[in-house]
Structures are given as C-alpha cells and as structure tokens.
Amino acid sequence: MTEAASQERLNGPRSSGGLSPAATLTRATEYLARHGVDAPRRTAEILLMRVLKTDRAGLYRRREGLNSTEARLFGRLLCQRCTGTPLQYVVPEQQFMDLVLETKPGVFVPRPETEQLVEAALEVLAGGPAEPIVVDVGTGTGAIALAIKRFTSGARVLATDISLDAVNLAQANADRLNLDIGIRHGDLLDPLPSELRGRVDLLVSNPPYIGLEEYESLPSEVKAEPYEALVGGIEFHRRLADSALEWLAPGGWLMTEIGAGQGNEVKRLFAELLDRVEVLKDLAARDRVVRGSLKKLA
C-alpha cells in the first residue's frame, strides 16, 4: 500500500475532516497487526501521540480528526514501522528507568531488561564509598551511566564507546538531562585517564553478547540495530575481565549483562580472576547479570 492510500484508509476522506483519533487508532492497529508488528495497539498510540504532540490522555480526549499534514506524517511513520524499522528509531526516544533517552539509527536501543543491571549496580554502590568511581563500558545512548548518576549523585561516572555516533548521542542525552558524566571515545577501558588505574569502584557493561548463530534467527527489526553492538558471544566478557584487573580498586566490582544461556560460562570466567562471583536472574528466571569483586588487600 502506498503512503497516500494508507493515509486515506486510516484517516478517511480529507473533505470530511477525517476520522476521530479513536477510529484512526482502530484502523492503524488493524494495519499494523496485518503486517505482524508486535503490540499493534500500543504502537499505534505511540505513533499518533508523536504526530499530535500529546500524551495518552490528550489522545483520547481529542475529537477532531487529523488534518492532511498530520495524516500524511502518521501514514509515513506506520509505513516505516511496518517495514521493520524499530519503534525507537521511528519515534526517536526510549524510556529507561525514569529517564527518557534520545535514540537514533546506528546506536543500540536500551532494553528494559538492562534496568536489572543498573539495580544490581546501585545495590553494590550503596555499600561502598560515598563518592565512587564508576565506568560504563560500551555506553550506547548512555542509559546505564546516566541512570547510575541519576540515583548516585555523588558518583564520578565515566562512559566509553568505540562508536563515535554513540559517544555523541550519549553526550546529547547527558546534556539534555543535566547529568554530569564523562564520555570518552575508544575501545573498552583504553580511553580512561591513567590516574584511575586501581581506583575504579565499579566497572559495568551491557556488552554485545549475542552469538553469530543466534543473530541469524533474530527478527529484522533487531538486525536493524548496529551489528557490533549485538554480536560478540562471551569474548567481550573475557576481554573486559582481563582489563578490569588493572583498573579496579581492591573490593571494586565488575558487573555485566549476559545472554540467557551464558551464566555458567561467564561465571567460570570471572571466578578465575574475581571473588564473590554470582549470577543474578531476571524476572523471567533467566540468567541476566554476572558480577564479582576484586579481592581486597589483606
């Protein structure tokens, strides 16, 4: 269906003033469902709220139909979503904990599951120094670093990413949210200032842990995200654990997100280098986080 045809089907004849938002939502939901889009009703609401510049309550209070400009934009967004563009790229933002983050093509979209990684990080920080040094490796949009800074205001938080697009986006999110974190471009811990060696209280990361075979079976909308932010197996965990030894303070923590079947393997890897290693499960009882700490000096 062309954009013009989808516009008229969704919004009705232009001369009539258009269907009400409620009727437009019903038609849009049916359209998205026919194209196999997940959560079609919620997706239609999000797209229409974007077009009308309103919230959900305002959307359902509105009675007048869409004008031609609004209908054309709504049709364009529906077409983008139906062709596999992730919703967070069509509507360039994502809720993460209580933060609203800007997203963009070419930068990994933060998932709700990663909120558990942040919660586990906040748990260990609560029992540590008042002004901890925290490093988020592979920051993407800045989600983890910004959430930790949001809830641990005394922390010195740094973030790194090998993608310059991600560094720029994370900085834009930090500026907009008025959260002071240091963001550096480079691989793993290479961009950190040398004076932080042996002083970092927490290294945290949501690494590219998907295996190549698993990647081939992913939905097209997931594959629309950057390959290097998705695929890596446990090699990233191995490299990060090896690098962590020279950067962590005694008693400092390394904490990473993992794939559902990687708990035992990453636990063994961490246990070769760290103490108090444990696997944390998510709400669906799947392995989600592995953490361990550097042994304190006697």
Tab-separated table of C-alpha atoms in Angstrom:
chain	number	residue	atom	x	y	z
A	1	MET	CA	0.000	0.000	0.000
A	2	THR	CA	1.320	3.450	-0.869
A	3	GLU	CA	1.637	6.162	1.757
A	4	ALA	CA	-1.213	8.159	0.174
A	5	ALA	CA	-3.501	5.140	0.095
A	6	SER	CA	-2.721	4.190	3.666
A	7	GLN	CA	-3.362	7.799	4.731
A	8	GLU	CA	-6.870	7.818	3.258
A	9	ARG	CA	-7.728	4.369	4.554
A	10	LEU	CA	-6.586	5.284	8.059
A	11	ASN	CA	-7.998	8.788	8.237
A	12	GLY	CA	-10.977	8.815	5.882
A	13	PRO	CA	-11.734	11.264	3.071
A	14	ARG	CA	-9.912	14.550	3.538
A	15	SER	CA	-13.032	16.588	2.813
A	16	SER	CA	-14.849	15.051	5.786
A	17	GLY	CA	-12.343	16.379	8.275
A	18	GLY	CA	-11.034	12.871	8.938
A	19	LEU	CA	-11.921	10.119	11.347
A	20	SER	CA	-11.659	10.685	15.075
A	21	PRO	CA	-8.366	9.682	16.690
A	22	ALA	CA	-10.131	6.676	18.269
A	23	ALA	CA	-11.311	5.420	14.873
A	24	THR	CA	-7.917	6.169	13.320
A	25	LEU	CA	-6.256	4.156	16.079
A	26	THR	CA	-8.533	1.197	15.400
A	27	ARG	CA	-7.675	1.192	11.706
A	28	ALA	CA	-3.973	1.728	12.391
A	29	THR	CA	-3.966	-1.151	14.872
A	30	GLU	CA	-5.506	-3.460	12.267
A	31	TYR	CA	-2.972	-2.277	9.689
A	32	LEU	CA	-0.007	-2.920	11.991
A	33	ALA	CA	-1.374	-6.306	13.047
A	34	ARG	CA	-1.706	-7.408	9.406
A	35	HIS	CA	1.976	-6.610	8.961
A	36	GLY	CA	2.992	-8.667	12.008
A	37	VAL	CA	4.026	-5.745	14.218
A	38	ASP	CA	4.219	-6.580	17.918
A	39	ALA	CA	1.850	-4.741	20.286
A	40	PRO	CA	0.000	-3.067	17.401
A	41	ARG	CA	-2.420	-1.031	19.561
A	42	ARG	CA	0.295	0.385	21.798
A	43	THR	CA	2.477	1.066	18.754
A	44	ALA	CA	-0.348	2.952	17.045
A	45	GLU	CA	-0.891	5.032	20.186
A	46	ILE	CA	2.794	5.940	20.456
A	47	LEU	CA	2.997	6.959	16.803
A	48	LEU	CA	-0.184	9.015	16.924
A	49	MET	CA	0.862	10.725	20.169
A	50	ARG	CA	4.068	11.689	18.384
A	51	VAL	CA	2.195	13.141	15.426
A	52	LEU	CA	-0.327	15.061	17.563
A	53	LYS	CA	2.281	16.139	20.143
A	54	THR	CA	0.181	14.956	23.055
A	55	ASP	CA	0.099	12.328	25.784
A	56	ARG	CA	-2.189	9.309	26.023
A	57	ALA	CA	-4.881	11.188	27.949
A	58	GLY	CA	-4.836	14.001	25.386
A	59	LEU	CA	-5.023	11.494	22.574
A	60	TYR	CA	-8.276	10.019	23.860
A	61	ARG	CA	-9.772	13.387	24.746
A	62	ARG	CA	-9.344	14.717	21.233
A	63	ARG	CA	-12.414	14.634	18.989
A	64	GLU	CA	-11.358	16.390	15.781
A	65	GLY	CA	-9.877	14.316	13.012
A	66	LEU	CA	-6.329	14.531	11.698
A	67	ASN	CA	-5.614	17.235	9.149
A	68	SER	CA	-3.854	16.340	5.917
A	69	THR	CA	-0.367	17.103	7.262
A	70	GLU	CA	-0.920	15.004	10.381
A	71	ALA	CA	-2.427	12.141	8.379
A	72	ARG	CA	0.478	12.170	5.932
A	73	LEU	CA	3.046	12.057	8.748
A	74	PHE	CA	1.135	9.308	10.565
A	75	GLY	CA	0.986	7.243	7.380
A	76	ARG	CA	4.736	7.681	6.894
A	77	LEU	CA	5.504	6.521	10.443
A	78	LEU	CA	3.235	3.496	10.070
A	79	CYS	CA	4.967	2.510	6.849
A	80	GLN	CA	8.390	2.789	8.482
A	81	ARG	CA	7.325	0.582	11.372
A	82	CYS	CA	5.719	-1.994	9.073
A	83	THR	CA	8.915	-2.337	7.040
A	84	GLY	CA	10.910	-3.347	10.122
A	85	THR	CA	12.284	-0.069	11.436
A	86	PRO	CA	12.476	-0.342	15.248
A	87	LEU	CA	9.861	1.738	17.027
A	88	GLN	CA	12.626	3.561	18.914
A	89	TYR	CA	14.071	4.750	15.596
A	90	VAL	CA	10.685	5.787	14.218
A	91	VAL	CA	9.917	7.700	17.411
A	92	PRO	CA	13.471	8.508	18.495
A	93	GLU	CA	13.228	8.024	22.233
A	94	GLN	CA	13.181	5.255	24.803
A	95	GLN	CA	12.130	5.161	28.445
A	96	PHE	CA	14.835	3.698	30.708
A	97	MET	CA	14.028	3.639	34.406
A	98	ASP	CA	12.778	7.201	34.979
A	99	LEU	CA	14.830	8.713	32.147
A	100	VAL	CA	13.650	9.435	28.607
A	101	LEU	CA	16.596	8.912	26.265
A	102	GLU	CA	17.001	10.086	22.702
A	103	THR	CA	17.709	7.235	20.289
A	104	LYS	CA	18.931	7.180	16.698
A	105	PRO	CA	19.761	4.659	13.957
A	106	GLY	CA	23.255	3.261	14.364
A	107	VAL	CA	23.152	3.262	18.183
A	108	PHE	CA	21.944	0.329	20.278
A	109	VAL	CA	18.496	0.788	21.858
A	110	PRO	CA	18.478	0.173	25.650
A	111	ARG	CA	16.173	-2.632	26.808
A	112	PRO	CA	14.036	-2.823	29.947
A	113	GLU	CA	15.978	-5.951	30.973
A	114	THR	CA	19.096	-3.830	31.426
A	115	GLU	CA	17.373	-1.949	34.234
A	116	GLN	CA	18.139	-5.001	36.403
A	117	LEU	CA	21.855	-4.481	35.706
A	118	VAL	CA	21.524	-0.905	36.970
A	119	GLU	CA	19.614	-2.042	40.054
A	120	ALA	CA	22.357	-4.578	40.840
A	121	ALA	CA	24.956	-1.840	40.365
A	122	LEU	CA	23.123	0.522	42.709
A	123	GLU	CA	22.963	-2.256	45.306
A	124	VAL	CA	26.750	-2.652	45.490
A	125	LEU	CA	27.342	1.099	45.307
A	126	ALA	CA	25.071	1.616	48.307
A	127	GLY	CA	27.526	-0.332	50.455
A	128	GLY	CA	30.630	1.373	49.093
A	129	PRO	CA	32.326	4.775	49.234
A	130	ALA	CA	30.279	7.973	49.254
A	131	GLU	CA	31.922	9.202	46.040
A	132	PRO	CA	32.552	6.067	43.983
A	133	ILE	CA	34.237	5.982	40.594
A	134	VAL	CA	32.046	4.168	38.075
A	135	VAL	CA	32.815	3.269	34.457
A	136	ASP	CA	30.198	2.135	31.925
A	137	VAL	CA	31.850	0.313	29.008
A	138	GLY	CA	30.002	0.352	25.673
A	139	THR	CA	27.578	3.026	26.808
A	140	GLY	CA	25.433	3.386	23.648
A	141	THR	CA	22.785	6.001	24.434
A	142	GLY	CA	24.349	6.483	27.877
A	143	ALA	CA	21.499	4.623	29.580
A	144	ILE	CA	23.453	2.786	32.282
A	145	ALA	CA	25.851	5.614	33.085
A	146	LEU	CA	23.083	8.201	33.225
A	147	ALA	CA	20.809	6.046	35.392
A	148	ILE	CA	23.639	5.379	37.860
A	149	LYS	CA	24.447	9.087	38.028
A	150	ARG	CA	20.750	9.870	38.431
A	151	PHE	CA	20.493	7.679	41.539
A	152	THR	CA	24.054	8.117	42.891
A	153	SER	CA	24.645	11.828	42.579
A	154	GLY	CA	27.976	11.708	44.416
A	155	ALA	CA	29.489	9.239	41.958
A	156	ARG	CA	32.082	10.175	39.383
A	157	VAL	CA	30.697	8.385	36.328
A	158	LEU	CA	32.616	7.844	33.101
A	159	ALA	CA	31.455	6.053	29.973
A	160	THR	CA	33.236	4.723	26.901
A	161	ASP	CA	32.143	3.530	23.479
A	162	ILE	CA	34.003	2.548	20.332
A	163	SER	CA	31.251	4.163	18.231
A	164	LEU	CA	31.612	7.910	17.762
A	165	ASP	CA	27.863	8.119	16.975
A	166	ALA	CA	27.132	6.553	20.359
A	167	VAL	CA	29.513	8.918	22.161
A	168	ASN	CA	27.844	11.937	20.572
A	169	LEU	CA	24.351	10.664	21.374
A	170	ALA	CA	25.244	9.804	24.972
A	171	GLN	CA	26.663	13.297	25.395
A	172	ALA	CA	23.487	14.824	23.969
A	173	ASN	CA	21.387	12.795	26.411
A	174	ALA	CA	23.611	13.801	29.325
A	175	ASP	CA	23.367	17.477	28.380
A	176	ARG	CA	19.594	17.360	27.954
A	177	LEU	CA	19.089	15.544	31.270
A	178	ASN	CA	21.612	17.776	33.042
A	179	LEU	CA	23.544	14.774	34.359
A	180	ASP	CA	27.298	15.249	34.621
A	181	ILE	CA	29.119	12.207	33.264
A	182	GLY	CA	32.373	11.972	31.333
A	183	ILE	CA	32.029	10.272	27.928
A	184	ARG	CA	35.076	9.090	26.001
A	185	HIS	CA	35.593	7.565	22.567
A	186	GLY	CA	37.569	4.341	22.325
A	187	ASP	CA	37.726	0.593	22.918
A	188	LEU	CA	36.931	-0.864	26.341
A	189	LEU	CA	38.984	0.927	29.028
A	190	ASP	CA	41.607	2.413	26.710
A	191	PRO	CA	40.120	5.959	26.827
A	192	LEU	CA	40.253	6.213	30.645
A	193	PRO	CA	42.745	8.595	32.257
A	194	SER	CA	45.738	6.700	33.607
A	195	GLU	CA	45.309	8.104	37.114
A	196	LEU	CA	42.202	5.931	37.528
A	197	ARG	CA	44.199	2.684	37.415
A	198	GLY	CA	43.478	0.761	40.593
A	199	ARG	CA	40.813	3.242	41.716
A	200	VAL	CA	37.581	2.233	39.935
A	201	ASP	CA	34.860	1.035	42.305
A	202	LEU	CA	32.537	-0.351	39.618
A	203	LEU	CA	33.003	-1.414	36.025
A	204	VAL	CA	29.623	-2.093	34.422
A	205	SER	CA	28.672	-3.075	30.884
A	206	ASN	CA	25.891	-4.373	28.685
A	207	PRO	CA	28.186	-5.909	26.050
A	208	PRO	CA	27.466	-7.340	22.588
A	209	TYR	CA	26.837	-10.889	23.816
A	210	ILE	CA	24.690	-12.453	21.071
A	211	GLY	CA	26.322	-15.368	19.239
A	212	LEU	CA	26.569	-15.460	15.456
A	213	GLU	CA	24.165	-18.401	15.089
A	214	GLU	CA	21.602	-16.708	17.309
A	215	TYR	CA	21.962	-13.483	15.337
A	216	GLU	CA	20.852	-15.184	12.130
A	217	SER	CA	17.481	-16.037	13.707
A	218	LEU	CA	16.768	-12.571	15.118
A	219	PRO	CA	13.810	-10.515	13.834
A	220	SER	CA	14.626	-7.996	11.130
A	221	GLU	CA	13.890	-5.050	13.404
A	222	VAL	CA	16.579	-6.217	15.857
A	223	LYS	CA	19.016	-6.656	12.964
A	224	ALA	CA	18.343	-3.019	12.082
A	225	GLU	CA	20.457	-2.115	15.110
A	226	PRO	CA	24.275	-1.961	14.796
A	227	TYR	CA	25.811	-5.416	14.359
A	228	GLU	CA	28.839	-4.608	16.511
A	229	ALA	CA	26.554	-3.678	19.428
A	230	LEU	CA	24.770	-7.035	19.250
A	231	VAL	CA	27.192	-9.817	18.260
A	232	GLY	CA	30.171	-10.929	20.303
A	233	GLY	CA	29.363	-14.014	22.376
A	234	ILE	CA	31.395	-14.022	25.605
A	235	GLU	CA	34.616	-12.726	24.047
A	236	PHE	CA	33.780	-9.197	25.224
A	237	HIS	CA	33.296	-10.504	28.779
A	238	ARG	CA	36.714	-12.183	28.610
A	239	ARG	CA	38.477	-9.050	27.375
A	240	LEU	CA	36.733	-6.853	29.918
A	241	ALA	CA	37.567	-9.194	32.809
A	242	ASP	CA	41.231	-9.278	31.793
A	243	SER	CA	41.353	-5.473	31.531
A	244	ALA	CA	39.473	-4.950	34.786
A	245	LEU	CA	42.287	-6.224	36.988
A	246	GLU	CA	44.473	-3.155	36.478
A	247	TRP	CA	41.604	-0.657	36.860
A	248	LEU	CA	39.513	-1.926	39.763
A	249	ALA	CA	40.174	-0.775	43.294
A	250	PRO	CA	40.506	-3.530	45.914
A	251	GLY	CA	36.937	-4.612	46.593
A	252	GLY	CA	35.757	-2.985	43.358
A	253	TRP	CA	33.107	-4.711	41.264
A	254	LEU	CA	32.875	-5.894	37.668
A	255	MET	CA	29.303	-6.395	36.548
A	256	THR	CA	27.961	-7.296	33.097
A	257	GLU	CA	24.744	-8.296	31.414
A	258	ILE	CA	24.739	-11.715	29.732
A	259	GLY	CA	22.652	-13.832	27.401
A	260	ALA	CA	20.169	-16.279	28.925
A	261	GLY	CA	22.410	-19.320	28.380
A	262	GLN	CA	25.748	-17.758	29.306
A	263	GLY	CA	25.561	-17.690	33.094
A	264	ASN	CA	27.746	-20.682	33.950
A	265	GLU	CA	30.396	-19.911	31.338
A	266	VAL	CA	30.776	-16.240	32.284
A	267	LYS	CA	30.699	-17.156	35.988
A	268	ARG	CA	33.628	-19.545	35.478
A	269	LEU	CA	35.477	-16.873	33.523
A	270	PHE	CA	35.001	-14.260	36.244
A	271	ALA	CA	35.822	-16.732	39.026
A	272	GLU	CA	39.339	-17.158	37.612
A	273	LEU	CA	40.029	-13.507	38.424
A	274	LEU	CA	37.483	-12.244	40.960
A	275	ASP	CA	35.886	-13.073	44.305
A	276	ARG	CA	32.222	-13.261	45.307
A	277	VAL	CA	31.154	-14.147	41.766
A	278	GLU	CA	27.437	-14.725	41.318
A	279	VAL	CA	24.800	-14.966	38.602
A	280	LEU	CA	21.622	-12.923	39.012
A	281	LYS	CA	18.397	-13.914	37.304
A	282	ASP	CA	15.801	-11.638	35.734
A	283	LEU	CA	12.063	-11.624	36.427
A	284	ALA	CA	11.594	-14.488	33.965
A	285	ALA	CA	14.134	-16.595	35.921
A	286	ARG	CA	16.722	-16.333	33.135
A	287	ASP	CA	20.399	-15.640	33.802
A	288	ARG	CA	20.829	-11.897	33.264
A	289	VAL	CA	23.771	-10.442	35.230
A	290	VAL	CA	27.150	-11.746	36.405
A	291	ARG	CA	29.130	-9.814	38.972
A	292	GLY	CA	32.278	-10.279	41.004
A	293	SER	CA	34.696	-8.172	43.030
A	294	LEU	CA	38.464	-7.778	43.151
A	295	LYS	CA	39.904	-9.349	46.280
A	296	LYS	CA	40.722	-6.785	48.935
A	297	LEU	CA	44.290	-6.489	50.173
A	298	ALA	CA	44.956	-8.234	53.462
